[in-house]
Coordinates of C-alpha atoms and ligand atoms in Angstrom, one line a residue:
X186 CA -23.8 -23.5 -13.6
X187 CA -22.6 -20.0 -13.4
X188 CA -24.4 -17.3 -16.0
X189 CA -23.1 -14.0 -17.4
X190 CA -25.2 -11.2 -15.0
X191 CA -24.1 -8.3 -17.4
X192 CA -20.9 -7.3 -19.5
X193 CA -18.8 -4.3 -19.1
X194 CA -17.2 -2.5 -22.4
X195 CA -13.9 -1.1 -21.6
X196 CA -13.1 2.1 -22.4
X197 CA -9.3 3.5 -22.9
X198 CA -7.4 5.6 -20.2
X199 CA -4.3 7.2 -19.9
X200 CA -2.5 6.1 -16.7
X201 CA 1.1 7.0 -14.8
X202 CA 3.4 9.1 -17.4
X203 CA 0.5 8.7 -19.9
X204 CA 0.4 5.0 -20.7
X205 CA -2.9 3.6 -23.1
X206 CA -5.1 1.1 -21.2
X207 CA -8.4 -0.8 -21.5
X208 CA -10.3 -0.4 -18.7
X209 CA -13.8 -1.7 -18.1
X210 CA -16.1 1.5 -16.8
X211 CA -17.2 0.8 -14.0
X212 CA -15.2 -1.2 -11.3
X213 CA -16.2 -0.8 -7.6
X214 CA -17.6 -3.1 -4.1
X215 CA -19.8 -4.8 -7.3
X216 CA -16.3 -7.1 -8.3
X217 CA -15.4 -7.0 -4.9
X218 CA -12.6 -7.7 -4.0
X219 CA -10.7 -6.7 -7.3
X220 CA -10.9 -2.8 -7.3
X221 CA -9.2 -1.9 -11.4
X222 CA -8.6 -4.2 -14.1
X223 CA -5.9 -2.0 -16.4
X224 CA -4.8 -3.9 -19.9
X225 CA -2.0 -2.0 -20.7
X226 CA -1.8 -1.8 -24.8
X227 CA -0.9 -3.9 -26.4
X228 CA 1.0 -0.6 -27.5
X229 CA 4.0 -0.4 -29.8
X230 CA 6.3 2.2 -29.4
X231 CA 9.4 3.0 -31.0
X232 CA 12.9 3.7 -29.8
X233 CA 12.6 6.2 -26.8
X234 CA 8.9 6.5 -27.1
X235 CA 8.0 3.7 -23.7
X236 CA 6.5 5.2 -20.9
X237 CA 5.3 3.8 -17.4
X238 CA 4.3 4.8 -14.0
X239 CA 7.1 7.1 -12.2
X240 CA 7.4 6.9 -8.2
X241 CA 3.8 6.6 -6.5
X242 CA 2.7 5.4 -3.4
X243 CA 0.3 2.7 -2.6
X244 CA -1.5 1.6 1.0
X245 CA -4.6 -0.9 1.6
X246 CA -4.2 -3.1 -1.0
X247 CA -2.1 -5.2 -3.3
X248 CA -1.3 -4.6 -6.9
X249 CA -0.7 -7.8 -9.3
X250 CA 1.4 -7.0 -12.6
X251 CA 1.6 -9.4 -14.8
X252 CA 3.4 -9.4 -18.8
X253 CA 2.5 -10.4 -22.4
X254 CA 5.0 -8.8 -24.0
X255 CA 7.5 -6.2 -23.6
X256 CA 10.1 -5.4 -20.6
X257 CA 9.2 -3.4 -17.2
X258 CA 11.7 -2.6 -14.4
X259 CA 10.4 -1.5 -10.9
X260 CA 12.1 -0.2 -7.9
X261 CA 10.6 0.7 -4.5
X262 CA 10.8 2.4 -1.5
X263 CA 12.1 -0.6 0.5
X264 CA 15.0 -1.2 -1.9
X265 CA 13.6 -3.6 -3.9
X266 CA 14.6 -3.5 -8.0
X267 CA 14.0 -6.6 -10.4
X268 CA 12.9 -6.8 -13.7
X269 CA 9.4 -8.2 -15.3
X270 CA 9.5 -10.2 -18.7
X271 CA 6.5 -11.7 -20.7
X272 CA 5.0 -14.4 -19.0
X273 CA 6.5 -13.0 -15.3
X274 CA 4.4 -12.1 -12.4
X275 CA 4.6 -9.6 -9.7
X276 CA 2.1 -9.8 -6.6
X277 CA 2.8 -6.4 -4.7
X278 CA 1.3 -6.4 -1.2
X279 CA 1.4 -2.7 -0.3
X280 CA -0.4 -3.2 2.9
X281 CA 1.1 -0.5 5.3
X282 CA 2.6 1.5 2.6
X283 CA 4.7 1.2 -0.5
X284 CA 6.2 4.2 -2.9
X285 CA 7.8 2.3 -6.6
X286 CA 8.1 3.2 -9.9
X287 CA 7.0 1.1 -12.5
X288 CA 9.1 1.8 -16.2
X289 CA 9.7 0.1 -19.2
X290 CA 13.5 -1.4 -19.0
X291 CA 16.1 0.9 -19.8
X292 CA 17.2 -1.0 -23.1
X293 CA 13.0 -1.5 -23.8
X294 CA 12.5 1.4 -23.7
X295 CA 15.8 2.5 -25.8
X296 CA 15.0 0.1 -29.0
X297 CA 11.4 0.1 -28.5
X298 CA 8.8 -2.7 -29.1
X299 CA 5.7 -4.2 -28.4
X300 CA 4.4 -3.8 -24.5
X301 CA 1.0 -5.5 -23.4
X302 CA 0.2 -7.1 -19.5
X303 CA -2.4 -6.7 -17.1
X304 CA -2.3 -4.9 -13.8
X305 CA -4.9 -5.6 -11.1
X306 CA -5.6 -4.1 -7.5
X307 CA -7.3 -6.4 -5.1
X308 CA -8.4 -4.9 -2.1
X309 CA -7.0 -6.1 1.3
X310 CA -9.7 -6.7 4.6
X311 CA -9.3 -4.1 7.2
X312 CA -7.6 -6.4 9.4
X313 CA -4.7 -6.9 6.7
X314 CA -4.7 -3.3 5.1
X315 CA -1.7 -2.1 7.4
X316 CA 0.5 -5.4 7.0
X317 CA 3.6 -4.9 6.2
X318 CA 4.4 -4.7 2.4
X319 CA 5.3 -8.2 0.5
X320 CA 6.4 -9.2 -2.9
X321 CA 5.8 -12.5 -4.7
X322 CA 7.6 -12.8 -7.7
X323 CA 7.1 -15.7 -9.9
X324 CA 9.1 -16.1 -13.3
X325 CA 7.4 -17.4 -16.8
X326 CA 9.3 -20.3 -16.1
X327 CA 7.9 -21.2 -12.6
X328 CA 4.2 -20.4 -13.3
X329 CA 1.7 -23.6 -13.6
X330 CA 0.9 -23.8 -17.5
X331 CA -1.5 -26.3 -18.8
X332 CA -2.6 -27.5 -22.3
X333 CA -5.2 -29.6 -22.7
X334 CA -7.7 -30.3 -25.7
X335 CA -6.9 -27.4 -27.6
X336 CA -7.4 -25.3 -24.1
X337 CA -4.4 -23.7 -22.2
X338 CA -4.0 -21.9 -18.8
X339 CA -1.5 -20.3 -17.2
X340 CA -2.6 -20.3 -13.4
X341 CA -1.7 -17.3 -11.7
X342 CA -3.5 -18.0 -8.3
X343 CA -6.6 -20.3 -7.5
X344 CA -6.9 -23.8 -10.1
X345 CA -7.4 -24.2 -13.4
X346 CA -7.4 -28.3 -15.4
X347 CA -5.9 -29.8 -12.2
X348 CA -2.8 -27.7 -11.5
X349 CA -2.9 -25.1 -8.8
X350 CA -1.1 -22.4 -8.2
X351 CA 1.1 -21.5 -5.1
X352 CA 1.4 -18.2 -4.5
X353 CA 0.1 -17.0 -1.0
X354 CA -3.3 -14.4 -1.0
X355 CA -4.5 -12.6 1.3
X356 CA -8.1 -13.7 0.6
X357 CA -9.1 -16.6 -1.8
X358 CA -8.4 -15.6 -5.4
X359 CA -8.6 -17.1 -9.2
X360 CA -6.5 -14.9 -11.4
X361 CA -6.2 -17.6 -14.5
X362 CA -5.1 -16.7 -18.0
X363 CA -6.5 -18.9 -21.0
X364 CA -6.3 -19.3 -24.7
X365 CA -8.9 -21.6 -26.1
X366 CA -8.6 -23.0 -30.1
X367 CA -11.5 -22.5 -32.0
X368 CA -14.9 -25.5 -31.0
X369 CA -12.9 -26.5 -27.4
X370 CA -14.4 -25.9 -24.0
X371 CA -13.3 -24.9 -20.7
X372 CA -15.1 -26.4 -17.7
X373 CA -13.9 -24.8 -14.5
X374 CA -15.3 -25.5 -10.7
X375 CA -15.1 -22.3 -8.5
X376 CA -16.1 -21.8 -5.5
X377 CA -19.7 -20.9 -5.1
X378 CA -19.9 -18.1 -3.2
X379 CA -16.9 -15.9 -4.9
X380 CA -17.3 -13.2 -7.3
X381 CA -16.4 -14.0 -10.4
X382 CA -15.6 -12.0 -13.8
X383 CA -14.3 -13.0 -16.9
X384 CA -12.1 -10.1 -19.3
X385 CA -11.9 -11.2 -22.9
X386 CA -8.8 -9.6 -24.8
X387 CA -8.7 -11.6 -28.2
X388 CA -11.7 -13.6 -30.2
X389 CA -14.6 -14.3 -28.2
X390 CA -16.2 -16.6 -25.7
X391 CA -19.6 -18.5 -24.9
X392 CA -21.1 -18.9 -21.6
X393 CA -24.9 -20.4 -21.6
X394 CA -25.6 -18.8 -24.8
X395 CA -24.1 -15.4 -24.1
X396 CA -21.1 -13.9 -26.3
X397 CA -18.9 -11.7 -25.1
X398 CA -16.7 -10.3 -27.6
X399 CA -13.4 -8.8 -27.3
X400 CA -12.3 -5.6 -24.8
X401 CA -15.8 -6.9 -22.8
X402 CA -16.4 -7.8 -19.4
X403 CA -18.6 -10.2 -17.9
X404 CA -19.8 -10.8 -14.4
X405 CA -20.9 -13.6 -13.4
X406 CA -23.9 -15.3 -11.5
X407 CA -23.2 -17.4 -9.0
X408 CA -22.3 -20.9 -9.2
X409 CA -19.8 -24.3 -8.1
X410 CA -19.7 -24.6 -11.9
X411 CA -18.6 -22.6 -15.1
X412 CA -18.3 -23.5 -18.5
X413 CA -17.0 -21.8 -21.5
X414 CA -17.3 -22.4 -25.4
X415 CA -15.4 -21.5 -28.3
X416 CA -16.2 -21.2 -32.4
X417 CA -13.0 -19.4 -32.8
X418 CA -10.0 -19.0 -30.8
X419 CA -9.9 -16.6 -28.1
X420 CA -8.0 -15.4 -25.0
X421 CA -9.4 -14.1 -21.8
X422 CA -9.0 -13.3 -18.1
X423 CA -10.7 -15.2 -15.2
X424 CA -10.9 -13.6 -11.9
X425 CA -12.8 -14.7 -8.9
X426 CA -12.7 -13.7 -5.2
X427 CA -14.9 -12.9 -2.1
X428 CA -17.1 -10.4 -1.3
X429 CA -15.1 -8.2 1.2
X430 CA -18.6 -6.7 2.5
X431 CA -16.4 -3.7 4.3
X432 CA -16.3 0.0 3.4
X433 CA -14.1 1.5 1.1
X434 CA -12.6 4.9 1.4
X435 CA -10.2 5.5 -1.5
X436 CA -8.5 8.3 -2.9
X437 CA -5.9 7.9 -6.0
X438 CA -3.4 5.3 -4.7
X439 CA -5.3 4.8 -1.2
X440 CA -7.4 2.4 -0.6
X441 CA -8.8 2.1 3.2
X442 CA -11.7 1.8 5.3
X443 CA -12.9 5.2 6.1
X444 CA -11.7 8.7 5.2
X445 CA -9.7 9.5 8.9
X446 CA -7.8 6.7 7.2
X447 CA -7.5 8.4 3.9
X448 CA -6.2 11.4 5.9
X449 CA -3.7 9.7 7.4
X450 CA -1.8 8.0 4.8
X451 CA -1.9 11.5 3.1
X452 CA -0.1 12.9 6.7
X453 CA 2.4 9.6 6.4
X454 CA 3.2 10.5 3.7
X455 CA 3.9 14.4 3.6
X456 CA 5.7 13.5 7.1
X457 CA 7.7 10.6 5.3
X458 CA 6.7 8.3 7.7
X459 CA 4.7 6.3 5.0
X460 CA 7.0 3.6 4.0
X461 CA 8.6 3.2 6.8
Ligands
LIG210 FE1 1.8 1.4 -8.7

């Protein structure tokens, strides 16, 4: 049975055109292969006031947005434009090179409202950091959702109460989102061997004794097993993946191997050569 190894407080950033996010301190080859956790708000901003992440590149790794509440549009260098509601996904594979922008909706952002999702960046192997870029977009409405004895999950990748997910990874993840009622439990096989964290974002949650409260992190021992208790109701994060055991050069939206690499995508993309 898996155990909480230590929790992680978050601690609020401003990201892209100045954005709040909770973001747990300290994220690096410890959570390997997840390289940010970003909760973004939940912020509510009147008419005109939205803001998001204007054009930015991105190479090595993938970037995972997913939507609680509120309206994004992104666009990209490869001519890609769509729209993300609550309960939509995005899985960005930036491999080789991406440069998008990432804003609330035009009419979002004109009336205003409520805006709160999750971003993640997973880091890519070596062997599949210079793929070329991939999207996987999957609605609210075709993303596995379970409810079951006052527990539900909406599986983003990886299992969760039987129903599996089936978007393609890169490396074996479990991104699952969960509400539990108050006195329900959640019992959950992951694989052993993968690292696995849990982000809690409303209420709080037991594992083998161990509370973690609200805006806290916990990483996990490991384990084929986890189990997690309620008194009252909560909502959390689980994430799991491998241990990447590689290098990792980054630098701002870079993510590589080693720094020659690092240097290059910055050549790429002063030469305009990045996204191509
Ligand atoms: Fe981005």
């Amino acid at each position: 049975m898996r155990s909480v190894k230590f929790v992680i407080k978050t601690h609020t950033v401003f990201e892209g055109g100045g954005f709040k996010v909770r973001r747990p301190v300290s994220m690096g080859s410890l959570m390997s292969p997840f390289l940010l956790l970003d909760e973004m708000g939940p912020a509510d901003y009147g008419p005109g006031e939205a803001i998001g992440a204007p054009w930015h590149p991105h190479r090595g790794f993938e970037t995972v947005t997913y939507m609680l509440a509120g309206q994004m549009q992104h666009e990209d260098s490869a001519g890609n434009k769509g729209d993300l509601l609550p309960g939509d996904v995005q899985w960005m594979t930036a491999g080789r090179g991406i440069i998008h922008s990432e804003e609330p909706h035009p009419d979002f952002k004109r009336k205003g409202g409520l805006m709160h999702g999750f971003q993640i960046w997973i880091n890519l192997p070596a062997k599949h950091k210079m793929m070329p870029p991939r999207y996987q977009e999957i609605p609210a409405s075709e993303s596995p959702m379970i409810e079951k004895n006052g527990v539900w999950a909406r599986v983003i990748a990886g299992e969760c109460l039987g129903i599996r997910s089936k978007i393609d990874t890169m490396v074996p993840i479990e991104y699952i989102h969960v509400r539990m009622n108050n006195n329900s439990v959640l019992e959950k096989e992951i694989e052993s061997s993968l690292n696995t964290m849990i982000y809690v974002f409303g209420g709080q949650i037991t594992i083998q004794d161990k509370i973690i409260k609200d805006g806290e992190l916990a990483l996990l021992s490991e384990g084929p097993k986890l189990k997690i208790k309620t008194k009252d109701s909560s909502e959390f994060l689980i994430l799991a993946g491998p241990e990447l055991n590689e290098p990792i050069a980054r630098h701002g939206p870079f993510v590589m191997n080693t720094r020659e690499e690092i240097q290059q995508a910055f050549t790429d993309f002063r030469n305009g050569t990045f996204a191509n």
